[in-house]
Amino acid sequence: FFLSQELGNKTKGKRQKQVCQIVLDHFEQQYARELGDTWIHIRSVLTEPLCWQYAVLLNKFSQSAELESTLCVRGYRPAFREPLPYLPSSLQCYISRTPGRFPAQKHQPGKLKEYFLLNAASLLPVLALEVKDGEDVLDLCAAPGGKSVAILQCASPGQFHCNESDVLRSRWLKQTIESFIPDAFINLVTFSTLDGRQIGDLKPELYDKVLVDAPCSGDRSWLFSSDTQQASLRLIQRKKFPPLQFQLLRSALKALRPGGSLVYATCTLSKAENSDVISLMLNSCNTVTPVDISEMAKAASQEFTFLGGMQQHELLVLPAKGRAWGPMYIAKLQKM
């Protein structure tokens, strides 16, 4: 892993991204109102990519002692050190307090990648889902595939349905999973390009667990929109997300078997796309109940900064200096 030695030089040599002022102004108005003074600290992290951190998720199907040794030498350590309610020993993720990015591995046909780079907060929805061997699982909005890969690191589902409505993103998803999972396990995975809002009617009560990693106004990427016109259009369309997210949740609930559970996740701080969507779901549907995930938050509080005052069935990871993970909203519900 000689490439890792070049990491510092590459990071320094890169031209820093430019913040899109239109998006920042919009966020200032909304998040200063919703988060108060906390927003000032979050903004300082989100607008400074050089302080961002990246986790390294090891691939259990392509283990390398040399990789773990390299990570340790570079100051990486296991991400989850406190006992969590659900943490399979097969899920191995390393993080470093130091900003920077470990070199990515290129896709090579016929060869499995040894690790996946991701925002460590992306693993929390997977841990909240608590997938067990033999369970039937649906990842409703699966691209680009990081959470799907993480689920397969945790357990061997009976069937694993990865859906992505966008055809191009679906191809990317399939390639990502094929880069990490042996052919014998790929046969367990079904790929589809269905409209997630229709899956509940097409496949009613077929799944034990459903992950809804919903389309959202991703705060990190939106802040660095390179096209001002695109940014303006995104902000206009932002109001369309909550109705879509609610419809996806309703579909996920229909796809669940009674007693099954679902996890809803976004990568935005927006209350309208997070707590408000879940509250609407709980208030409008009498076959769903919230599931307490506060113990997971307590156990992970050494590595992640969470917004205070949340309900027990939800949590929001806030980017912070030295803990530049998130934003990531997670809520867990169960079908009665």
Coordinates of C-alpha atoms in Angstrom, one line a residue:
F1 CA 0.0 0.0 0.0
F2 CA 2.7 2.4 -1.1
L3 CA -0.1 4.6 -2.4
S4 CA -1.0 5.5 1.1
Q5 CA 2.4 7.3 1.5
E6 CA 1.4 9.7 -1.2
L7 CA -1.9 10.7 0.6
G8 CA -0.5 13.8 2.3
N9 CA 1.0 15.2 -0.8
K10 CA -2.1 14.6 -2.9
T11 CA -4.3 16.2 -0.4
K12 CA -2.1 19.3 -0.3
G13 CA -1.8 19.5 -4.0
K14 CA -5.5 19.4 -4.7
R15 CA -7.3 22.7 -5.5
Q16 CA -9.9 23.3 -2.8
K17 CA -13.6 23.2 -3.8
Q18 CA -15.4 26.4 -3.9
V19 CA -18.5 27.0 -1.8
C20 CA -21.7 27.9 -3.7
Q21 CA -22.8 31.1 -2.1
I22 CA -26.5 30.7 -3.2
V23 CA -26.7 27.4 -1.4
L24 CA -24.8 28.7 1.7
D25 CA -27.1 31.7 2.0
H26 CA -30.1 29.4 1.8
F27 CA -28.7 27.1 4.5
E28 CA -27.8 30.1 6.7
Q29 CA -31.5 31.1 6.8
Q30 CA -32.9 27.7 7.4
Y31 CA -30.3 26.1 9.7
A32 CA -29.6 29.1 11.8
R33 CA -33.3 29.1 12.6
E34 CA -33.6 25.3 13.2
L35 CA -30.2 24.7 14.9
G36 CA -29.3 28.0 16.5
D37 CA -25.7 28.5 17.4
T38 CA -24.9 24.9 16.7
W39 CA -25.1 25.8 13.0
I40 CA -22.1 28.0 13.2
H41 CA -19.9 25.1 14.2
I42 CA -21.4 22.7 11.6
R43 CA -21.0 25.3 8.9
S44 CA -17.2 25.7 9.7
V45 CA -16.8 21.9 9.0
L46 CA -19.1 21.6 6.0
T47 CA -17.5 24.5 4.2
E48 CA -13.9 23.3 4.8
P49 CA -13.3 20.1 2.9
L50 CA -9.7 19.9 4.0
C51 CA -11.0 19.0 7.5
W52 CA -13.3 16.2 6.3
Q53 CA -12.5 12.7 7.4
Y54 CA -13.1 9.4 5.6
A55 CA -13.5 5.9 7.1
V56 CA -12.1 2.7 5.7
L57 CA -14.6 -0.2 5.6
L58 CA -12.7 -3.5 5.2
N59 CA -14.0 -6.2 2.9
K60 CA -14.4 -9.5 4.8
F61 CA -14.4 -11.3 1.5
S62 CA -11.0 -10.0 0.6
Q63 CA -9.1 -9.7 3.9
S64 CA -5.6 -8.4 4.0
A65 CA -3.3 -8.4 7.0
E66 CA -1.1 -5.9 5.2
L67 CA -3.9 -3.4 4.8
E68 CA -4.7 -3.5 8.6
S69 CA -1.1 -3.1 9.4
T70 CA -0.8 -0.1 7.0
L71 CA -3.9 1.5 8.6
C72 CA -2.5 1.1 12.1
V73 CA 0.8 2.7 11.0
R74 CA -1.1 5.6 9.6
G75 CA -2.9 6.2 12.9
Y76 CA -6.2 4.5 12.0
R77 CA -8.2 2.6 14.7
P78 CA -11.5 0.7 14.9
A79 CA -14.4 3.1 14.5
F80 CA -16.7 1.4 17.1
R81 CA -14.9 0.7 20.4
E82 CA -17.8 0.7 22.8
P83 CA -20.2 -2.3 22.8
L84 CA -23.2 -1.4 20.5
P85 CA -26.6 -3.2 20.6
Y86 CA -25.7 -4.7 17.2
L87 CA -22.2 -4.8 15.9
P88 CA -21.2 -8.0 14.0
S89 CA -17.5 -8.9 14.4
S90 CA -17.4 -9.2 10.6
L91 CA -18.0 -5.5 10.2
Q92 CA -14.5 -3.9 10.4
C93 CA -14.2 -0.2 9.9
Y94 CA -11.2 2.0 10.7
I95 CA -11.1 5.8 11.3
S96 CA -8.5 8.4 12.0
R97 CA -8.9 11.7 13.8
T98 CA -6.6 13.3 11.2
P99 CA -8.4 14.8 8.1
G100 CA -7.6 13.2 4.8
R101 CA -8.5 10.4 2.5
F102 CA -6.9 7.0 2.1
P103 CA -6.2 6.2 -1.6
A104 CA -9.2 4.7 -3.4
Q105 CA -9.0 1.4 -5.2
K106 CA -9.9 1.2 -8.8
H107 CA -12.4 -1.4 -10.1
Q108 CA -10.7 -4.4 -11.6
P109 CA -12.9 -7.0 -13.3
G110 CA -12.5 -10.4 -11.6
K111 CA -10.8 -9.0 -8.5
L112 CA -12.5 -7.9 -5.3
K113 CA -11.6 -4.6 -3.6
E114 CA -10.1 -4.8 -0.1
Y115 CA -11.9 -1.7 1.3
F116 CA -14.5 0.9 0.8
L117 CA -14.1 4.6 1.6
L118 CA -17.1 6.3 3.2
N119 CA -18.5 8.7 5.7
A120 CA -18.5 6.7 9.0
A121 CA -21.9 8.0 9.8
S122 CA -23.2 6.0 6.8
L123 CA -22.8 2.8 8.9
L124 CA -25.2 3.9 11.6
P125 CA -28.3 3.2 9.5
V126 CA -27.0 -0.3 8.8
L127 CA -26.3 -0.9 12.4
A128 CA -29.7 0.3 13.4
L129 CA -31.3 -2.1 10.9
E130 CA -29.8 -5.1 12.7
V131 CA -29.8 -7.5 9.8
K132 CA -29.4 -11.2 10.7
D133 CA -28.5 -14.2 8.6
G134 CA -31.4 -15.6 6.6
E135 CA -33.6 -12.5 6.7
D136 CA -35.1 -11.0 3.6
V137 CA -33.8 -7.5 3.1
L138 CA -34.8 -4.6 0.8
D139 CA -32.5 -1.6 0.1
L140 CA -35.1 0.7 -1.5
C141 CA -32.9 3.4 -2.8
A142 CA -29.6 1.6 -2.9
A143 CA -27.2 3.6 -5.1
P144 CA -24.3 4.3 -4.9
G145 CA -24.0 1.1 -2.8
G146 CA -22.0 1.8 0.3
K147 CA -24.8 0.8 2.7
S148 CA -25.6 -2.3 0.6
V149 CA -22.0 -3.4 0.8
A150 CA -22.0 -2.8 4.6
I151 CA -25.2 -4.9 5.1
L152 CA -23.4 -7.8 3.3
Q153 CA -20.4 -7.3 5.6
C154 CA -22.8 -7.8 8.6
A155 CA -24.9 -10.8 7.6
S156 CA -25.9 -13.2 4.8
P157 CA -29.6 -12.3 4.0
G158 CA -31.9 -15.0 2.7
Q159 CA -32.6 -12.7 -0.2
F160 CA -31.2 -9.2 -0.7
H161 CA -33.1 -6.9 -3.0
C162 CA -31.2 -3.8 -4.1
N163 CA -33.4 -1.3 -5.9
E164 CA -32.4 2.0 -7.6
S165 CA -34.9 3.8 -9.9
D166 CA -32.2 5.6 -11.9
V167 CA -30.8 3.3 -14.6
L168 CA -27.3 4.9 -14.7
R169 CA -27.0 4.9 -10.9
S170 CA -28.3 1.3 -10.8
R171 CA -25.4 0.2 -13.1
W172 CA -23.0 2.0 -10.8
L173 CA -24.6 0.2 -7.8
K174 CA -24.3 -3.2 -9.5
Q175 CA -20.6 -2.6 -10.3
T176 CA -19.9 -1.5 -6.7
I177 CA -21.4 -4.6 -5.2
E178 CA -19.7 -6.9 -7.7
S179 CA -16.4 -5.3 -6.7
F180 CA -16.8 -6.4 -3.1
I181 CA -18.9 -9.6 -3.1
P182 CA -17.9 -13.0 -4.4
D183 CA -19.9 -14.6 -7.2
A184 CA -21.4 -17.1 -4.8
F185 CA -23.0 -14.3 -2.8
I186 CA -23.9 -12.2 -5.8
N187 CA -26.6 -14.8 -6.6
L188 CA -28.3 -13.8 -3.4
V189 CA -28.7 -10.2 -4.6
T190 CA -31.5 -9.1 -6.8
F191 CA -31.1 -5.8 -8.7
S192 CA -34.1 -3.7 -10.0
T193 CA -34.8 -0.3 -11.3
L194 CA -38.4 0.1 -10.0
D195 CA -40.0 3.2 -8.8
G196 CA -39.5 2.9 -5.0
R197 CA -43.0 4.3 -4.4
Q198 CA -44.5 1.3 -6.1
I199 CA -42.5 -1.5 -4.6
G200 CA -44.8 -1.9 -1.6
D201 CA -47.8 -2.6 -4.0
L202 CA -45.7 -4.9 -6.2
K203 CA -44.0 -6.9 -3.4
P204 CA -46.3 -6.6 -0.3
E205 CA -45.1 -8.1 3.0
L206 CA -42.1 -9.8 1.4
Y207 CA -39.3 -8.4 3.6
D208 CA -38.1 -8.7 7.2
K209 CA -36.0 -5.5 7.0
V210 CA -36.2 -2.4 4.7
L211 CA -33.6 0.4 4.4
V212 CA -34.9 3.7 3.0
D213 CA -31.8 5.7 2.3
A214 CA -34.0 8.4 0.8
P215 CA -33.2 10.9 -1.9
C216 CA -32.6 14.2 -0.1
S217 CA -31.0 17.6 -0.3
G218 CA -27.5 16.3 0.5
D219 CA -25.9 19.2 2.4
R220 CA -22.2 18.4 1.7
S221 CA -22.6 18.0 -2.1
W222 CA -25.0 20.9 -2.5
L223 CA -22.7 23.3 -0.8
F224 CA -20.2 22.7 -3.6
S225 CA -22.5 22.9 -6.6
S226 CA -20.2 24.0 -9.4
D227 CA -23.1 25.3 -11.5
T228 CA -25.0 28.3 -10.1
Q229 CA -28.1 27.6 -12.3
Q230 CA -28.1 24.0 -11.1
A231 CA -27.9 25.1 -7.5
S232 CA -30.8 27.5 -7.9
L233 CA -32.9 24.8 -9.5
R234 CA -32.0 22.3 -6.6
L235 CA -33.2 24.9 -4.0
I236 CA -36.5 25.4 -5.8
Q237 CA -37.0 21.6 -6.0
R238 CA -36.1 21.1 -2.4
K239 CA -39.7 21.3 -1.3
K240 CA -40.5 18.3 -3.4
F241 CA -38.4 16.0 -1.3
P242 CA -40.6 15.6 1.8
P243 CA -43.7 14.3 -0.1
L244 CA -41.4 11.9 -2.1
Q245 CA -39.8 10.7 1.1
F246 CA -43.1 10.1 2.8
Q247 CA -44.3 8.1 -0.3
L248 CA -41.2 6.0 -0.2
L249 CA -41.8 5.3 3.5
R250 CA -45.4 4.2 2.9
S251 CA -44.2 1.9 0.2
A252 CA -41.5 0.5 2.5
L253 CA -44.1 -0.2 5.2
K254 CA -46.2 -2.1 2.7
A255 CA -43.2 -4.2 1.6
L256 CA -42.5 -5.2 5.3
R257 CA -43.9 -8.3 6.9
P258 CA -45.7 -7.7 10.2
G259 CA -43.1 -7.5 13.0
G260 CA -40.5 -6.3 10.4
S261 CA -38.6 -3.1 10.9
L262 CA -37.4 -0.3 8.6
V263 CA -34.7 2.4 8.9
Y264 CA -35.1 5.8 7.3
A265 CA -31.9 7.8 6.6
T266 CA -30.9 11.0 4.9
C267 CA -27.7 13.0 4.6
T268 CA -29.3 16.4 5.3
L269 CA -29.8 18.5 8.4
S270 CA -33.3 19.6 7.2
K271 CA -36.0 19.1 9.7
A272 CA -38.6 19.0 6.9
E273 CA -36.9 16.0 5.4
N274 CA -36.1 14.3 8.7
S275 CA -38.2 14.5 11.8
D276 CA -41.2 16.0 10.0
V277 CA -41.4 13.1 7.6
I278 CA -41.2 10.5 10.4
S279 CA -43.8 12.4 12.5
L280 CA -46.2 12.5 9.6
M281 CA -45.7 8.7 9.1
L282 CA -46.3 7.9 12.7
N283 CA -49.4 10.2 12.9
S284 CA -51.0 9.0 9.7
C285 CA -50.4 5.3 9.9
N286 CA -51.7 3.0 12.7
T287 CA -49.7 0.0 11.7
V288 CA -46.3 1.5 12.5
T289 CA -44.6 2.1 15.9
P290 CA -41.3 3.9 16.7
V291 CA -38.3 1.8 17.9
D292 CA -35.8 3.2 20.5
I293 CA -32.3 3.6 19.1
S294 CA -31.0 5.8 21.9
E295 CA -28.7 3.0 23.2
M296 CA -26.9 2.9 19.9
A297 CA -26.4 6.7 20.0
K298 CA -25.0 6.5 23.6
A299 CA -22.6 3.7 22.7
A300 CA -21.4 5.7 19.6
S301 CA -21.1 9.1 21.3
Q302 CA -17.3 8.8 21.6
E303 CA -16.9 9.0 17.9
F304 CA -20.0 10.9 16.7
T305 CA -21.6 14.2 17.7
F306 CA -25.4 13.9 18.0
L307 CA -28.0 16.7 18.1
G308 CA -29.6 16.8 21.6
G309 CA -33.3 16.8 22.2
M310 CA -34.2 14.2 19.6
Q311 CA -36.9 11.5 20.1
Q312 CA -35.7 8.0 21.2
H313 CA -36.5 6.6 17.7
E314 CA -34.3 9.1 15.9
L315 CA -30.8 10.6 15.9
L316 CA -29.0 13.2 13.8
V317 CA -25.2 13.1 13.4
L318 CA -23.7 16.6 13.3
P319 CA -20.3 17.3 11.6
A320 CA -17.8 18.6 14.2
K321 CA -14.0 19.3 14.2
G322 CA -12.2 16.0 14.7
R323 CA -15.5 14.2 14.2
A324 CA -16.3 15.4 10.8
W325 CA -19.0 12.7 10.1
G326 CA -22.5 13.3 8.8
P327 CA -24.8 15.0 8.5
M328 CA -26.8 11.8 8.8
Y329 CA -30.4 11.4 10.1
I330 CA -31.6 8.0 11.2
A331 CA -35.0 6.9 12.4
K332 CA -36.3 3.3 13.1
L333 CA -39.8 2.1 12.8
Q334 CA -41.5 -1.3 13.2
K335 CA -44.6 -2.7 11.5
M336 CA -47.2 -4.1 13.9

